[in-house]
Coordinates of C-alpha atoms and ligand atoms in Angstrom, one line a residue:
X1 CA 85.5 51.0 84.0
X2 CA 82.4 53.2 83.6
X3 CA 79.7 52.2 81.2
X4 CA 77.5 54.5 79.2
X5 CA 74.2 53.9 77.4
X6 CA 71.5 55.9 75.8
X7 CA 68.3 55.2 73.9
X8 CA 65.7 57.0 71.7
X9 CA 62.7 55.0 70.7
X10 CA 58.9 54.8 70.4
X11 CA 58.7 52.3 73.2
X12 CA 59.6 52.9 76.9
X13 CA 63.4 52.9 77.1
X14 CA 63.8 52.6 80.9
X15 CA 63.8 48.7 81.0
X16 CA 66.1 48.7 77.9
X17 CA 68.5 51.0 79.7
X18 CA 68.5 48.8 82.8
X19 CA 69.1 45.7 80.7
X20 CA 72.0 47.5 78.9
X21 CA 73.5 48.6 82.2
X22 CA 73.5 44.9 83.4
X23 CA 75.5 44.0 80.3
X24 CA 78.0 46.7 81.2
X25 CA 78.5 45.4 84.7
X26 CA 81.5 43.3 83.8
X27 CA 83.5 46.5 83.2
X28 CA 83.6 47.3 87.0
X29 CA 81.8 50.1 88.7
X30 CA 80.6 51.3 92.1
X31 CA 77.4 53.2 91.4
X32 CA 74.7 53.3 88.7
X33 CA 72.0 55.6 87.4
X34 CA 69.7 56.6 84.6
X35 CA 67.7 59.6 83.6
X36 CA 64.6 59.8 81.4
X37 CA 62.4 62.6 80.1
X38 CA 58.7 62.3 80.9
X39 CA 55.8 64.8 81.2
X40 CA 57.4 66.3 84.3
X41 CA 60.8 66.9 82.7
X42 CA 64.0 65.1 83.5
X43 CA 63.8 62.4 86.2
X44 CA 67.1 61.1 87.6
X45 CA 67.5 57.8 89.5
X46 CA 70.9 56.9 91.0
X47 CA 72.1 54.3 93.5
X48 CA 75.5 53.5 95.0
X49 CA 76.4 49.8 94.5
X50 CA 75.2 47.3 91.9
X51 CA 72.7 47.8 89.1
X52 CA 70.4 45.5 91.1
X53 CA 70.1 48.4 93.7
X54 CA 69.0 50.8 90.9
X55 CA 66.6 48.2 89.6
X56 CA 65.0 47.8 93.1
X57 CA 64.6 51.6 93.2
X58 CA 62.9 51.7 89.8
X59 CA 60.6 48.8 90.5
X60 CA 58.7 51.1 92.9
X61 CA 58.0 53.3 89.9
X62 CA 59.4 52.5 86.5
X63 CA 59.8 55.7 84.4
X64 CA 57.8 55.7 81.1
X65 CA 59.8 57.6 78.5
X66 CA 60.9 57.3 74.9
X67 CA 64.4 58.8 75.6
X68 CA 66.9 58.1 78.3
X69 CA 70.6 57.8 79.3
X70 CA 72.2 55.5 81.8
X71 CA 75.6 54.9 83.4
X72 CA 77.7 52.7 85.6
X73 CA 80.4 54.8 87.4
X74 CA 83.8 53.8 88.5
X75 CA 84.9 56.6 90.8
X76 CA 87.7 58.9 89.7
X77 CA 86.7 62.4 90.9
X78 CA 84.8 62.1 94.2
X79 CA 83.8 59.0 96.2
X80 CA 81.2 56.5 95.2
X81 CA 78.2 58.5 96.6
X82 CA 74.8 59.0 95.1
X83 CA 75.4 62.7 94.4
X84 CA 78.6 61.8 92.4
X85 CA 76.8 59.1 90.4
X86 CA 75.7 59.8 86.8
X87 CA 73.7 61.2 85.2
X88 CA 74.7 64.7 86.3
X89 CA 72.2 67.4 85.7
X90 CA 72.3 71.1 85.2
X91 CA 69.4 73.3 86.4
X92 CA 66.9 70.5 85.7
X93 CA 67.5 71.1 81.9
X94 CA 70.5 69.2 80.8
X95 CA 71.5 65.6 81.8
X96 CA 74.9 64.1 81.0
X97 CA 76.6 60.7 81.3
X98 CA 80.3 60.6 80.8
X99 CA 83.2 58.1 80.6
X100 CA 86.8 59.3 80.9
X101 CA 88.5 62.2 82.7
X102 CA 88.2 65.9 82.0
X103 CA 91.7 67.1 82.8
X104 CA 90.9 70.9 82.9
X105 CA 87.7 70.5 85.0
X106 CA 89.1 72.6 87.9
X107 CA 89.5 75.7 85.8
X108 CA 86.2 75.2 84.1
X109 CA 84.5 74.7 87.5
X110 CA 85.8 77.9 88.8
X111 CA 84.7 79.8 85.7
X112 CA 81.2 78.3 85.9
X113 CA 80.9 79.0 89.6
X114 CA 81.7 82.7 88.8
X115 CA 78.9 82.5 86.3
X116 CA 76.5 81.4 89.0
X117 CA 76.4 77.7 88.5
X118 CA 76.0 75.8 91.8
X119 CA 77.8 72.4 92.0
X120 CA 76.3 69.5 93.9
X121 CA 78.9 66.8 93.2
X122 CA 82.7 66.4 93.2
X123 CA 82.7 65.1 89.6
X124 CA 84.4 66.4 86.5
X125 CA 81.2 65.4 84.7
X126 CA 79.0 68.1 86.4
X127 CA 81.3 70.6 84.7
X128 CA 80.2 69.2 81.3
X129 CA 76.5 69.4 82.2
X130 CA 76.8 73.1 83.3
X131 CA 78.9 74.0 80.3
X132 CA 76.4 72.5 77.9
X133 CA 73.6 74.2 79.8
X134 CA 75.4 77.6 79.4
X135 CA 75.9 77.2 75.6
X136 CA 72.4 75.7 75.1
X137 CA 70.9 78.8 76.8
X138 CA 72.8 81.0 74.3
X139 CA 72.4 78.9 71.1
X140 CA 69.1 77.2 71.6
X141 CA 70.5 74.2 69.6
X142 CA 71.6 71.2 71.6
X143 CA 73.8 69.8 68.8
X144 CA 75.6 73.1 68.5
X145 CA 75.8 73.6 72.3
X146 CA 77.5 70.2 72.8
X147 CA 79.9 70.9 69.9
X148 CA 80.9 74.2 71.5
X149 CA 81.2 72.7 75.0
X150 CA 83.5 69.8 73.9
X151 CA 85.8 72.3 72.2
X152 CA 86.5 73.6 75.7
X153 CA 87.3 70.2 77.2
X154 CA 90.8 68.8 77.6
X155 CA 91.1 65.1 78.4
X156 CA 89.3 61.9 77.4
X157 CA 85.6 61.5 77.2
X158 CA 82.6 59.8 75.7
X159 CA 79.4 61.6 76.6
X160 CA 75.7 61.4 76.0
X161 CA 73.6 64.5 76.6
X162 CA 69.8 65.2 76.6
X163 CA 67.8 68.3 77.2
X164 CA 64.5 68.4 79.0
X165 CA 62.8 70.3 76.1
X166 CA 64.2 68.1 73.4
X167 CA 62.8 64.6 74.0
X168 CA 63.4 63.9 70.3
X169 CA 67.2 63.9 70.2
X170 CA 70.3 62.6 72.0
X171 CA 73.6 64.2 71.4
X172 CA 76.8 62.2 71.9
X173 CA 80.6 63.0 71.5
X174 CA 83.8 61.1 71.8
X175 CA 87.5 61.8 72.4
X176 CA 89.7 59.0 73.5
X177 CA 86.8 56.8 74.8
X178 CA 84.8 54.5 72.6
X179 CA 81.2 55.1 71.5
X180 CA 79.1 52.7 69.4
X181 CA 75.8 53.9 67.9
X182 CA 73.3 51.1 67.5
X183 CA 70.8 51.4 64.7
X184 CA 67.5 49.7 65.3
X185 CA 64.1 49.7 63.6
X186 CA 62.8 53.2 64.2
X187 CA 65.0 53.5 67.3
X188 CA 68.5 54.4 68.0
X189 CA 70.9 53.6 70.8
X190 CA 74.4 54.5 72.0
X191 CA 76.8 52.7 74.3
X192 CA 80.4 52.6 75.3
X193 CA 80.5 49.0 74.4
X194 CA 78.3 47.4 71.6
X195 CA 77.8 44.4 73.9
X196 CA 75.3 46.5 75.9
X197 CA 73.1 46.9 72.8
X198 CA 73.2 43.4 71.4
X199 CA 69.6 42.5 72.5
X200 CA 68.3 45.5 70.5
X201 CA 70.4 45.5 67.3
X202 CA 73.4 44.0 65.5
X203 CA 74.0 47.1 63.3
X204 CA 76.5 49.6 64.6
X205 CA 78.2 52.8 63.6
X206 CA 81.5 53.3 65.6
X207 CA 82.3 57.0 66.1
X208 CA 85.8 58.3 65.7
X209 CA 87.7 60.6 68.0
X210 CA 86.5 64.2 67.7
X211 CA 83.0 63.2 66.4
X212 CA 79.9 64.8 67.7
X213 CA 76.7 63.1 66.7
X214 CA 72.9 63.7 67.0
X215 CA 70.6 60.7 67.2
X216 CA 67.1 61.6 66.2
X217 CA 64.0 59.8 64.9
X218 CA 64.9 60.7 61.3
X219 CA 68.4 59.4 61.5
X220 CA 72.0 59.9 62.7
X221 CA 74.0 63.0 61.9
X222 CA 77.8 63.0 62.5
X223 CA 80.2 65.9 62.5
X224 CA 83.9 65.2 62.6
X225 CA 86.5 67.1 64.6
X226 CA 86.6 69.9 61.9
X227 CA 82.8 70.3 62.0
X228 CA 82.4 68.6 58.6
X229 CA 79.4 66.2 58.1
X230 CA 80.7 62.7 57.7
X231 CA 79.3 59.2 57.3
X232 CA 80.9 56.6 59.4
X233 CA 80.5 53.0 58.0
X234 CA 77.6 50.9 59.2
X235 CA 78.9 47.5 60.5
X236 CA 77.0 44.3 61.1
X237 CA 78.4 42.5 64.2
X238 CA 78.5 38.8 64.4
X239 CA 76.9 38.4 67.8
X240 CA 76.7 34.6 68.1
X241 CA 77.2 33.6 71.7
X242 CA 77.9 37.2 72.8
X243 CA 76.8 38.0 76.3
X244 CA 75.8 34.4 76.8
X245 CA 74.9 33.3 80.3
X246 CA 77.0 31.3 82.7
X247 CA 75.5 28.0 81.7
X248 CA 76.1 25.3 84.3
X249 CA 79.1 27.3 85.8
X250 CA 79.0 29.2 89.1
X251 CA 81.0 32.1 87.6
X252 CA 81.8 33.5 84.2
X253 CA 85.5 33.0 85.0
X254 CA 85.1 29.3 85.5
X255 CA 83.1 29.1 82.3
X256 CA 85.8 31.0 80.5
X257 CA 88.5 28.8 81.9
X258 CA 86.6 25.8 80.6
X259 CA 86.1 27.3 77.2
X260 CA 89.9 27.3 76.6
X261 CA 90.2 24.0 74.7
X262 CA 87.7 25.2 72.1
X263 CA 89.1 28.7 72.0
X264 CA 92.6 27.4 71.4
X265 CA 91.4 25.0 68.7
X266 CA 89.5 27.9 67.0
X267 CA 92.6 30.0 67.1
X268 CA 94.6 27.4 65.3
X269 CA 91.8 26.7 62.8
X270 CA 91.6 30.4 62.0
X271 CA 95.3 30.8 61.2
X272 CA 96.2 27.4 59.6
X273 CA 95.1 25.8 56.4
X274 CA 96.3 22.4 55.0
X275 CA 99.0 22.4 57.7
X276 CA 100.3 25.9 56.6
X277 CA 100.2 29.2 58.4
X278 CA 98.0 31.8 56.7
X279 CA 100.0 35.1 56.7
X280 CA 96.9 37.2 56.1
X281 CA 95.1 35.7 59.2
X282 CA 98.1 36.6 61.2
X283 CA 98.0 40.2 60.1
X284 CA 100.3 40.1 57.1
X285 CA 98.1 40.9 54.1
X286 CA 101.3 42.6 52.8
X287 CA 103.7 39.6 52.2
X288 CA 106.5 41.9 51.3
X289 CA 106.3 43.6 54.7
X290 CA 106.6 40.2 56.4
X291 CA 110.0 39.7 54.8
X292 CA 111.2 43.0 56.1
X293 CA 110.6 42.5 59.8
X294 CA 114.0 42.6 61.6
X295 CA 112.9 43.3 65.2
X296 CA 109.7 43.3 67.3
X297 CA 108.5 45.7 70.0
X298 CA 105.6 44.6 72.1
X299 CA 103.5 47.0 74.2
X300 CA 100.6 46.0 76.5
X301 CA 99.2 46.2 80.0
X302 CA 98.5 43.7 82.8
X303 CA 97.8 40.1 81.7
X304 CA 98.3 41.1 78.0
X305 CA 101.8 42.4 79.0
X306 CA 102.5 38.9 80.4
X307 CA 101.6 37.4 77.1
X308 CA 104.1 39.8 75.5
X309 CA 106.8 38.7 77.9
X310 CA 106.3 35.1 77.0
X311 CA 106.4 36.1 73.3
X312 CA 109.8 37.6 73.7
X313 CA 111.3 34.2 74.7
X314 CA 109.7 32.7 71.6
X315 CA 110.5 35.4 69.1
X316 CA 114.1 35.4 70.2
X317 CA 114.7 31.7 70.5
X318 CA 112.5 30.4 67.7
X319 CA 112.4 33.3 65.2
X320 CA 115.8 34.7 66.2
X321 CA 114.4 38.2 66.2
X322 CA 115.4 40.8 68.8
X323 CA 112.3 41.6 70.8
X324 CA 111.6 44.2 73.5
X325 CA 108.5 44.3 75.7
X326 CA 107.1 47.4 77.4
X327 CA 104.3 48.3 79.8
X328 CA 102.1 50.7 77.7
X329 CA 101.9 53.2 80.6
X330 CA 105.7 53.5 80.6
X331 CA 106.5 53.1 76.9
X332 CA 105.9 56.5 75.4
X333 CA 107.3 58.4 78.4
X334 CA 110.8 56.9 78.1
X335 CA 111.6 58.1 74.6
X336 CA 112.1 54.7 73.1
X337 CA 114.7 54.0 70.3
X338 CA 113.1 52.4 67.2
X339 CA 115.5 49.9 65.6
X340 CA 115.4 49.5 61.8
X341 CA 112.7 47.2 60.4
X342 CA 110.9 47.0 63.8
X343 CA 107.3 45.8 63.9
X344 CA 105.2 47.5 66.7
X345 CA 102.8 45.0 68.3
X346 CA 100.1 45.7 70.8
X347 CA 98.3 43.0 72.7
X348 CA 94.9 43.6 74.2
X349 CA 91.8 41.7 75.1
X350 CA 89.5 44.7 74.9
X351 CA 91.3 46.9 72.4
X352 CA 90.1 49.9 74.4
X353 CA 92.8 50.1 77.1
X354 CA 93.7 53.8 77.2
X355 CA 97.4 53.3 77.9
X356 CA 97.8 50.8 75.0
X357 CA 95.9 53.1 72.6
X358 CA 98.0 56.0 73.6
X359 CA 101.2 53.9 73.0
X360 CA 99.9 52.9 69.6
X361 CA 99.2 56.6 68.7
X362 CA 102.7 57.5 69.7
X363 CA 104.2 54.5 67.8
X364 CA 102.3 55.4 64.6
X365 CA 104.5 58.5 64.3
X366 CA 107.7 57.0 65.6
X367 CA 109.1 55.3 62.4
X368 CA 108.1 51.6 62.9
X369 CA 107.9 49.3 60.0
X370 CA 104.2 48.8 60.8
X371 CA 101.7 48.5 63.6
X372 CA 100.0 45.1 64.4
X373 CA 97.2 44.8 67.0
X374 CA 96.6 41.3 68.5
X375 CA 93.2 41.8 69.9
X376 CA 90.0 39.9 70.9
X377 CA 87.5 42.6 69.9
X378 CA 87.2 43.1 66.2
X379 CA 85.4 46.5 66.4
X380 CA 87.7 48.0 69.0
X381 CA 89.6 51.2 68.6
X382 CA 92.9 49.4 68.7
X383 CA 92.0 47.2 65.7
X384 CA 90.6 50.2 63.8
X385 CA 93.7 52.3 64.4
X386 CA 96.4 49.7 63.7
X387 CA 97.7 49.1 60.2
X388 CA 97.4 45.3 60.7
X389 CA 95.5 43.1 63.1
X390 CA 95.5 39.5 64.3
X391 CA 92.2 38.6 66.0
X392 CA 92.3 36.2 68.9
X393 CA 89.4 33.8 68.9
X394 CA 88.5 33.7 72.6
X395 CA 84.9 35.0 72.1
X396 CA 83.5 37.5 74.6
X397 CA 85.2 37.4 78.0
X398 CA 83.0 38.7 80.8
X399 CA 85.0 37.8 84.0
X400 CA 87.3 40.8 84.9
X401 CA 90.2 38.4 85.3
X402 CA 91.4 37.5 81.9
X403 CA 91.7 33.8 81.2
X404 CA 90.8 32.5 77.7
X405 CA 91.8 35.8 76.2
X406 CA 95.3 35.3 77.7
X407 CA 95.9 31.8 76.4
X408 CA 94.6 32.6 72.9
X409 CA 97.0 35.6 72.9
X410 CA 99.8 33.2 73.8
X411 CA 98.8 30.8 71.0
X412 CA 98.4 33.7 68.5
X413 CA 101.9 35.1 69.3
X414 CA 103.3 31.6 69.0
X415 CA 101.8 31.2 65.6
X416 CA 103.1 34.6 64.6
X417 CA 106.5 33.5 65.9
X418 CA 106.4 30.4 63.7
X419 CA 105.4 32.5 60.7
X420 CA 108.3 34.9 61.2
X421 CA 110.7 32.0 61.9
X422 CA 109.9 30.2 58.6
X423 CA 109.1 33.1 56.3
X424 CA 112.4 33.0 54.3
X425 CA 112.3 29.3 53.7
X426 CA 110.9 27.9 50.5
X427 CA 110.3 24.6 52.2
X428 CA 106.6 24.3 52.7
X429 CA 107.2 21.7 55.4
X430 CA 109.0 24.3 57.6
X431 CA 107.3 24.6 60.9
X432 CA 104.9 21.8 60.2
X433 CA 106.1 19.6 63.0
X434 CA 105.8 22.5 65.5
X435 CA 102.3 23.2 64.3
X436 CA 101.4 19.5 64.7
X437 CA 102.6 19.6 68.3
X438 CA 100.5 22.7 68.9
X439 CA 97.4 20.9 67.7
X440 CA 97.8 18.9 71.0
X441 CA 97.5 22.0 73.2
X442 CA 93.7 21.8 73.5
X443 CA 93.9 18.2 74.7
X444 CA 96.6 19.1 77.3
X445 CA 94.5 22.0 78.6
X446 CA 91.6 19.6 78.9
X447 CA 93.9 17.3 81.0
X448 CA 94.6 20.3 83.3
X449 CA 90.9 21.1 83.6
X450 CA 90.4 17.5 84.8
X451 CA 92.9 18.3 87.6
X452 CA 90.5 21.0 89.0
X453 CA 89.6 19.0 92.1
X454 CA 93.3 18.4 92.9
X455 CA 94.1 22.1 92.4
X456 CA 91.1 23.0 94.6
X457 CA 92.6 20.9 97.4
X458 CA 95.9 22.8 97.0
X459 CA 94.0 26.1 97.3
X460 CA 92.7 25.1 100.8
X461 CA 96.0 25.5 102.7
X462 CA 96.9 28.5 100.5
X463 CA 93.9 30.7 101.5
X464 CA 95.0 31.0 105.1
X465 CA 98.1 32.9 104.1
X466 CA 98.4 36.7 103.6
X467 CA 101.2 36.4 101.0
X468 CA 102.6 34.0 98.4
X469 CA 105.6 33.7 96.1
X470 CA 105.5 32.3 92.6
X471 CA 108.6 31.0 90.8
X472 CA 109.3 30.1 87.2
X473 CA 112.2 30.0 84.7
X474 CA 112.4 30.9 81.0
X475 CA 108.9 31.4 79.4
X476 CA 107.4 30.1 82.6
X477 CA 108.6 33.1 84.5
X478 CA 106.0 35.4 83.0
X479 CA 103.5 32.7 83.6
X480 CA 104.4 32.7 87.2
X481 CA 103.9 36.5 87.1
X482 CA 100.5 36.0 85.5
X483 CA 99.6 33.4 88.2
X484 CA 100.5 35.9 90.9
X485 CA 98.4 38.6 89.3
X486 CA 95.4 36.3 89.0
X487 CA 95.7 35.3 92.7
X488 CA 96.0 39.0 93.7
X489 CA 93.1 40.1 91.5
X490 CA 90.4 37.8 92.7
X491 CA 91.5 36.3 96.0
X492 CA 93.1 39.5 97.4
X493 CA 96.1 37.4 98.7
X494 CA 99.3 39.4 98.2
X495 CA 101.5 37.5 95.7
X496 CA 104.8 38.3 93.9
X497 CA 106.5 36.3 91.2
X498 CA 110.3 35.9 90.6
X499 CA 112.5 34.3 88.1
X500 CA 113.7 31.4 90.2
X501 CA 117.3 32.4 89.8
X502 CA 116.5 35.7 91.5
X503 CA 115.3 34.0 94.7
X504 CA 118.7 34.1 96.5
X505 CA 119.2 37.8 95.4
X506 CA 116.6 39.0 97.9
X507 CA 113.2 37.3 98.2
X508 CA 114.6 34.3 99.9
X509 CA 114.7 36.5 103.0
X510 CA 110.9 36.2 103.1
X511 CA 110.8 32.4 103.1
X512 CA 110.0 30.6 106.3
X513 CA 107.5 27.9 107.3
X514 CA 104.7 30.4 106.8
X515 CA 105.5 31.3 103.2
X516 CA 103.7 29.4 100.4
X517 CA 106.0 29.1 97.3
X518 CA 104.2 28.1 94.1
X519 CA 106.7 26.7 91.6
X520 CA 106.3 25.8 88.0
X521 CA 108.7 23.0 87.2
X522 CA 108.0 21.1 84.0
X523 CA 110.7 18.7 82.9
X524 CA 112.7 20.8 80.4
X525 CA 116.3 22.0 79.9
X526 CA 116.1 24.2 83.0
X527 CA 114.7 21.6 85.4
X528 CA 117.9 20.9 87.3
X529 CA 118.4 24.6 88.0
X530 CA 114.8 24.9 89.1
X531 CA 115.2 21.9 91.4
X532 CA 118.2 23.6 93.1
X533 CA 116.0 26.7 93.7
X534 CA 113.3 24.5 95.2
X535 CA 115.8 23.0 97.6
X536 CA 116.8 26.5 98.7
X537 CA 113.1 27.0 99.7
X538 CA 112.9 23.6 101.4
X539 CA 116.1 24.4 103.4
X540 CA 114.2 27.4 104.9
X541 CA 111.1 25.3 105.6
X542 CA 109.1 27.2 102.9
X543 CA 105.8 25.5 101.9
X544 CA 106.2 24.4 98.3
X545 CA 103.2 24.0 95.9
X546 CA 104.8 22.4 92.9
X547 CA 103.3 22.0 89.4
X548 CA 105.4 19.5 87.6
X549 CA 105.1 16.4 85.4
X550 CA 106.0 12.8 86.1
X551 CA 109.3 12.9 84.2
X552 CA 110.7 15.6 86.5
X553 CA 111.1 13.1 89.3
X554 CA 109.8 15.7 91.9
X555 CA 107.8 14.0 94.6
X556 CA 105.3 15.1 97.2
X557 CA 106.5 14.9 100.8
X558 CA 106.9 17.0 103.9
X559 CA 106.6 20.6 102.9
X560 CA 106.0 19.7 99.3
X561 CA 102.5 19.6 97.7
X562 CA 102.5 18.4 94.1
X563 CA 100.1 18.7 91.2
X564 CA 101.1 16.2 88.6
X565 CA 100.7 18.0 85.3
X566 CA 100.5 16.4 81.8
X567 CA 103.8 16.1 79.9
X568 CA 103.9 18.9 77.3
X569 CA 106.3 20.1 74.7
X570 CA 108.3 23.2 75.5
X571 CA 106.3 25.5 73.3
X572 CA 102.9 24.5 74.7
X573 CA 104.1 24.5 78.4
X574 CA 103.3 28.2 79.1
X575 CA 99.7 27.8 77.8
X576 CA 99.1 24.6 79.8
X577 CA 100.7 25.8 83.0
X578 CA 98.8 29.1 82.8
X579 CA 95.5 27.2 83.0
X580 CA 96.6 25.4 86.2
X581 CA 97.4 28.8 87.9
X582 CA 94.0 30.2 86.7
X583 CA 92.3 27.3 88.5
X584 CA 94.4 27.8 91.6
X585 CA 93.4 31.5 91.8
X586 CA 89.8 30.7 91.0
X587 CA 89.5 28.1 93.8
X588 CA 91.3 30.3 96.3
X589 CA 89.0 33.2 95.5
X590 CA 85.9 31.1 95.9
X591 CA 87.2 29.7 99.2
X592 CA 87.7 33.3 100.4
X593 CA 84.3 34.3 99.3
X594 CA 85.3 37.1 96.9
X595 CA 83.3 38.4 94.0
X596 CA 85.2 36.3 91.5
X597 CA 83.8 37.9 88.3
X598 CA 83.8 41.5 89.5
X599 CA 86.8 41.9 91.9
X600 CA 86.9 45.0 94.0
X601 CA 88.4 48.2 92.5
X602 CA 89.0 46.6 89.1
X603 CA 87.4 47.1 85.7
X604 CA 87.3 44.9 82.6
X605 CA 88.2 47.6 80.2
X606 CA 90.5 50.3 81.6
X607 CA 89.6 53.3 79.5
X608 CA 91.5 56.0 81.5
X609 CA 95.3 56.5 81.7
Ligands
LIG1 C1 93.6 40.8 83.6 O1 93.2 39.8 84.4 C2 93.4 42.1 84.1 N1 92.1 42.4 84.6 C3 94.2 43.2 83.4 O2 95.5 43.1 83.8 C4 94.1 43.4 81.9 O3 94.8 42.3 81.3 C5 94.7 44.7 81.5 O4 93.9 45.8 82.0 C6 94.8 44.9 80.0 O5 93.6 44.8 79.4 P1 93.5 44.6 77.8 O6 94.0 43.2 77.5 O7 92.0 44.7 77.5 O8 94.2 45.7 77.1

């Protein structure tokens, strides 16, 4: 969701900015642009559509400039049109790129119009450009002008600003949206995601909320929200494999689905030593705090929220801890009650999801025992702002539809559950047999990957339908919800998931011979109940697509298509069945010809509330 980049160097930055924008494409966007300063002043280049369109435009005449800013825009204020794309420019003097939303832009726009500024876009960003222009005209100091301007802004933003007569400095500011400054050899960069800058540097300074910074040839100056000079720590990122290409796979999503056996094995390796769970790797550097956890409250969005819903089943049944799970966008507006000894847990792939961050900031003041981020991005705002963190080991995930980040989240919360379940026992063997079982999970996921062709065959009849129902029970109910979300996201087939027991309380009315019903039915304690629900569908001539193992006794037949899944233990089943539904959604999306890695209207990192 919107990507921002800037560069200041001795070499021509235009190709570097283009390269960086390509690396930000995974975030989702609908237009792209860049601006540079050359002999003739600020030159702006913008295109609706993909970065490739912008590249085609620039190939005709590539700018030659030592300073520039670039952007991929996901429309919020104003349609995806060239005039609304970034950079936005004020009176040929100031150019701005911006991520986030300026909430008070209407009032500022009216004020600037009265002052004589003419607007050429519908964006909130143009307000920032004119505001900086106004202050720059008065102060003749770009750093001071940006500081003064951001003091008038309400909302969330990360901005990069340059002035036509200052080709030697780039001023940036953040409030609620991430900004990473990349330090190269005699050159400096900035981006909303460090991934965009990995070809140029592995040394980063992550700005904090309220910071305004000036990048110049002689170094980086940062002022905090109080206007005090501060030094933010320089961090070296481990970039092995980051931004790697698709390899032999047709899409990043397929590659990432296939990376799951390794990612799951890495997750176990990172948290277990000599058959014992490592509390510190699971976030508990403070062992005493681990003993005091009496309840858990999980908050997340989308797919990560589904991982939280599965976690509730585990934390209650295995660790015997009360657990509640909330959507981050709902949580802080419902005035939640915090039970004694409650641990606040966020789940997030990106660690930059605005709703989840806002929930964390609310929770930090709400009297929880502690805050734990379970996250895939070590340098993210969520990790930096949480008291404790547990890093999932999925590696960079590029496909917008989350796959390996989800299954490693599941495994991480499962390991956390086992730690909490056995924390009071002195018996070092406690939990060992469950851990031993979990070591098999990679092999079982591998078995599911080998079913890809069979699952593809199942997707063929599915793609002709406009709608589908997903059914599951127990921890497989949230997996059914995740399966429905995956199908919706990338194939655009409408899908809803229900706990199977709910079928007869309403959705059964939808079932006829045109309704595909995708059911998860591993042989477990709930199998008989699940089979009764499947019979209810069959009696209405619904088209069943069943994922089950041999022991269940469920057979293919008229109206019943079956994928025979490997037999798995109850704890591993959600992870293994999730992979099968990822493959189903993937094949359906390919058959329908959608843009699998960059589905319409969606963004990888949702940085606005
Ligand atoms: C996953 O396929 C989705 N694109 C989306 O629901 C995502 O999980 C959600 O936006 C939360 O993102 P996060 O995990 O980065 O916080």
